[in-house]
Amino acid sequence: METQEAKIHYKVKVSSVPKSRLRGGTTIIKLTGENINEYPGILKNCIDRFNSEVDWDGMWTVEEAEERLSSNHIAFVLIDSTDTILSFVWFTENYLYNAFSHSDRASGDTVKFIKRSCSQLDSSIKEIKLYCDDWNVKAQQMFKKVGFERYTPFI
């Protein structure tokens, strides 16, 4: 019998996410269905960076990512001055998902990246929600540093 992982839910008001500057030499790319062709190979590079550290059967493919983007999902990618991918995160409307940061990022990069990504969403989005698996304590700690607070969703 398989054990079911518990989901821990978080939310934050966009207006309460503190402003943050990225570390020098890093840049955020906002990927949409309209601009993805300006960044050839970036989705494959995200997948490769993820797979270099994590063995997960649910990892999305380039085709799935392109479908997400064509369905108005947005991805933010943090790169350094050599175009090495340090982090990425996905959003669909006010839902944050599939966040990842490579271990070779600098301390503090992930929190600054998530803060900046939240601030670059459409201004109509007032609150962001997400969930973490209960075992993913590092992600939970990071989201708390961004300003997310735990809540219990109505089911």
mmCIF file of C-alpha atoms in Angstrom:
data_model
loop_
_atom_site.group_PDB
_atom_site.id
_atom_site.type_symbol
_atom_site.label_atom_id
_atom_site.label_comp_id
_atom_site.label_asym_id
_atom_site.label_seq_id
_atom_site.Cartn_x
_atom_site.Cartn_y
_atom_site.Cartn_z
ATOM 1 C CA MET A 1 0.000 0.000 0.000
ATOM 2 C CA GLU A 2 1.390 3.399 -0.997
ATOM 3 C CA THR A 3 1.651 6.180 1.528
ATOM 4 C CA GLN A 4 0.143 9.485 0.554
ATOM 5 C CA GLU A 5 2.278 12.558 1.053
ATOM 6 C CA ALA A 6 0.618 15.355 2.934
ATOM 7 C CA LYS A 7 0.340 18.690 1.185
ATOM 8 C CA ILE A 8 1.084 21.857 3.118
ATOM 9 C CA HIS A 9 -0.664 24.882 1.651
ATOM 10 C CA TYR A 10 0.684 28.435 1.639
ATOM 11 C CA LYS A 11 -0.587 31.785 0.443
ATOM 12 C CA VAL A 12 0.615 35.374 0.365
ATOM 13 C CA LYS A 13 -0.852 38.715 -0.621
ATOM 14 C CA VAL A 14 1.269 40.017 -3.493
ATOM 15 C CA SER A 15 1.296 43.482 -1.914
ATOM 16 C CA SER A 16 2.948 42.057 1.216
ATOM 17 C CA VAL A 17 5.866 40.390 -0.599
ATOM 18 C CA PRO A 18 8.894 42.562 0.202
ATOM 19 C CA LYS A 19 10.676 44.122 -2.742
ATOM 20 C CA SER A 20 14.026 42.523 -3.463
ATOM 21 C CA ARG A 21 17.013 43.126 -5.710
ATOM 22 C CA LEU A 22 18.689 40.261 -7.485
ATOM 23 C CA ARG A 23 22.342 39.574 -6.894
ATOM 24 C CA GLY A 24 24.599 41.266 -9.435
ATOM 25 C CA GLY A 25 25.247 39.097 -12.469
ATOM 26 C CA THR A 26 21.830 37.414 -12.331
ATOM 27 C CA THR A 27 18.787 38.091 -14.488
ATOM 28 C CA ILE A 28 15.196 36.867 -14.602
ATOM 29 C CA ILE A 29 13.639 35.805 -17.880
ATOM 30 C CA LYS A 30 9.836 35.790 -17.993
ATOM 31 C CA LEU A 31 8.674 33.118 -20.428
ATOM 32 C CA THR A 32 5.245 33.329 -22.014
ATOM 33 C CA GLY A 33 3.534 31.769 -24.985
ATOM 34 C CA GLU A 34 4.275 34.974 -26.889
ATOM 35 C CA ASN A 35 8.029 35.173 -26.297
ATOM 36 C CA ILE A 36 9.235 31.573 -25.897
ATOM 37 C CA ASN A 37 10.680 31.547 -29.437
ATOM 38 C CA GLU A 38 13.098 34.302 -28.368
ATOM 39 C CA TYR A 39 14.785 31.808 -26.007
ATOM 40 C CA PRO A 40 15.604 28.683 -28.041
ATOM 41 C CA GLY A 41 16.646 25.741 -25.907
ATOM 42 C CA ILE A 42 15.810 27.334 -22.556
ATOM 43 C CA LEU A 43 13.108 24.791 -21.658
ATOM 44 C CA LYS A 44 15.451 21.868 -22.389
ATOM 45 C CA ASN A 45 18.169 23.584 -20.348
ATOM 46 C CA CYS A 46 15.748 23.940 -17.409
ATOM 47 C CA ILE A 47 14.897 20.248 -17.642
ATOM 48 C CA ASP A 48 18.565 19.250 -17.855
ATOM 49 C CA ARG A 49 19.522 21.377 -14.826
ATOM 50 C CA PHE A 50 16.662 19.851 -12.823
ATOM 51 C CA ASN A 51 17.513 16.309 -13.885
ATOM 52 C CA SER A 52 21.183 16.862 -12.969
ATOM 53 C CA GLU A 53 20.108 16.968 -9.311
ATOM 54 C CA VAL A 54 16.664 15.407 -8.957
ATOM 55 C CA ASP A 55 15.289 12.036 -10.011
ATOM 56 C CA TRP A 56 11.551 12.665 -10.399
ATOM 57 C CA ASP A 57 9.206 10.718 -12.657
ATOM 58 C CA GLY A 58 6.831 13.688 -12.911
ATOM 59 C CA MET A 59 9.277 16.091 -14.561
ATOM 60 C CA TRP A 60 7.680 17.978 -17.409
ATOM 61 C CA THR A 61 8.903 17.709 -20.990
ATOM 62 C CA VAL A 62 9.633 20.480 -23.486
ATOM 63 C CA GLU A 63 6.333 19.683 -25.200
ATOM 64 C CA GLU A 64 4.398 19.885 -21.923
ATOM 65 C CA ALA A 65 6.104 23.193 -21.088
ATOM 66 C CA GLU A 66 5.229 24.603 -24.504
ATOM 67 C CA GLU A 67 1.613 23.528 -23.968
ATOM 68 C CA ARG A 68 1.600 25.254 -20.576
ATOM 69 C CA LEU A 69 2.926 28.451 -22.111
ATOM 70 C CA SER A 70 0.358 28.317 -24.909
ATOM 71 C CA SER A 71 -2.329 27.962 -22.192
ATOM 72 C CA ASN A 72 -1.244 31.232 -20.531
ATOM 73 C CA HIS A 73 0.981 29.740 -17.860
ATOM 74 C CA ILE A 74 4.131 31.758 -17.154
ATOM 75 C CA ALA A 75 7.610 30.559 -16.232
ATOM 76 C CA PHE A 76 10.319 32.662 -14.658
ATOM 77 C CA VAL A 77 13.932 31.553 -15.041
ATOM 78 C CA LEU A 78 16.882 32.892 -13.061
ATOM 79 C CA ILE A 79 20.157 32.834 -14.989
ATOM 80 C CA ASP A 80 23.654 34.017 -14.214
ATOM 81 C CA SER A 81 26.034 35.984 -16.444
ATOM 82 C CA THR A 82 27.061 32.790 -18.268
ATOM 83 C CA ASP A 83 23.397 31.938 -19.031
ATOM 84 C CA THR A 84 23.517 29.060 -16.548
ATOM 85 C CA ILE A 85 20.073 28.313 -15.139
ATOM 86 C CA LEU A 86 19.977 28.746 -11.380
ATOM 87 C CA SER A 87 16.217 28.531 -10.703
ATOM 88 C CA PHE A 88 12.821 28.358 -12.326
ATOM 89 C CA VAL A 89 9.214 28.610 -11.216
ATOM 90 C CA TRP A 90 5.833 28.279 -12.926
ATOM 91 C CA PHE A 91 2.604 30.197 -12.404
ATOM 92 C CA THR A 92 -0.908 29.677 -13.689
ATOM 93 C CA GLU A 93 -2.980 32.670 -12.697
ATOM 94 C CA ASN A 94 -2.419 32.950 -8.920
ATOM 95 C CA TYR A 95 -1.030 29.439 -8.393
ATOM 96 C CA LEU A 96 2.744 28.919 -8.041
ATOM 97 C CA TYR A 97 4.119 25.469 -8.888
ATOM 98 C CA ASN A 98 7.191 23.485 -9.982
ATOM 99 C CA ALA A 99 9.720 25.747 -8.280
ATOM 100 C CA PHE A 100 13.334 24.559 -8.461
ATOM 101 C CA SER A 101 16.722 25.992 -7.535
ATOM 102 C CA HIS A 102 20.021 24.353 -8.437
ATOM 103 C CA SER A 103 22.459 23.735 -5.590
ATOM 104 C CA ASP A 104 25.151 25.914 -7.172
ATOM 105 C CA ARG A 105 23.150 29.108 -6.749
ATOM 106 C CA ALA A 106 24.401 31.661 -4.222
ATOM 107 C CA SER A 107 22.892 31.914 -0.764
ATOM 108 C CA GLY A 108 19.744 34.064 -0.871
ATOM 109 C CA ASP A 109 19.235 33.765 -4.640
ATOM 110 C CA THR A 110 16.085 31.648 -4.372
ATOM 111 C CA VAL A 111 14.239 33.955 -1.970
ATOM 112 C CA LYS A 112 15.122 37.022 -4.058
ATOM 113 C CA PHE A 113 14.116 35.196 -7.253
ATOM 114 C CA ILE A 114 10.701 34.138 -5.924
ATOM 115 C CA LYS A 115 10.039 37.637 -4.547
ATOM 116 C CA ARG A 116 10.899 39.225 -7.903
ATOM 117 C CA SER A 117 8.860 36.663 -9.839
ATOM 118 C CA CYS A 118 5.793 37.350 -7.686
ATOM 119 C CA SER A 119 6.185 41.076 -8.293
ATOM 120 C CA GLN A 120 6.248 40.547 -12.076
ATOM 121 C CA LEU A 121 2.848 38.867 -12.270
ATOM 122 C CA ASP A 122 -0.164 40.620 -13.757
ATOM 123 C CA SER A 123 -1.376 43.381 -11.450
ATOM 124 C CA SER A 124 -4.822 41.755 -11.267
ATOM 125 C CA ILE A 125 -3.305 38.935 -9.177
ATOM 126 C CA LYS A 126 -3.669 39.925 -5.522
ATOM 127 C CA GLU A 127 -2.858 36.626 -3.789
ATOM 128 C CA ILE A 128 -0.613 33.686 -4.665
ATOM 129 C CA LYS A 129 -1.202 30.146 -3.463
ATOM 130 C CA LEU A 130 0.957 27.036 -3.538
ATOM 131 C CA TYR A 131 1.516 23.773 -1.780
ATOM 132 C CA CYS A 132 4.607 21.863 -0.723
ATOM 133 C CA ASP A 133 4.909 18.201 0.076
ATOM 134 C CA ASP A 134 5.296 17.707 3.823
ATOM 135 C CA TRP A 135 8.785 16.224 3.415
ATOM 136 C CA ASN A 136 10.096 19.301 1.552
ATOM 137 C CA VAL A 137 11.127 21.306 4.605
ATOM 138 C CA LYS A 138 13.697 23.416 2.715
ATOM 139 C CA ALA A 139 11.033 24.677 0.293
ATOM 140 C CA GLN A 140 8.678 25.413 3.180
ATOM 141 C CA GLN A 141 11.369 27.445 4.957
ATOM 142 C CA MET A 142 12.177 29.343 1.756
ATOM 143 C CA PHE A 143 8.537 30.223 1.050
ATOM 144 C CA LYS A 144 8.155 31.484 4.621
ATOM 145 C CA LYS A 145 11.164 33.777 4.037
ATOM 146 C CA VAL A 146 9.372 35.159 0.963
ATOM 147 C CA GLY A 147 6.326 35.931 3.132
ATOM 148 C CA PHE A 148 4.028 32.976 2.451
ATOM 149 C CA GLU A 149 1.911 31.787 5.366
ATOM 150 C CA ARG A 150 0.490 28.351 5.941
ATOM 151 C CA TYR A 151 -3.280 27.922 5.638
ATOM 152 C CA THR A 152 -5.841 25.154 5.476
ATOM 153 C CA PRO A 153 -7.849 25.180 2.246
ATOM 154 C CA PHE A 154 -11.543 24.382 2.271
ATOM 155 C CA ILE A 155 -12.136 21.037 0.655
#
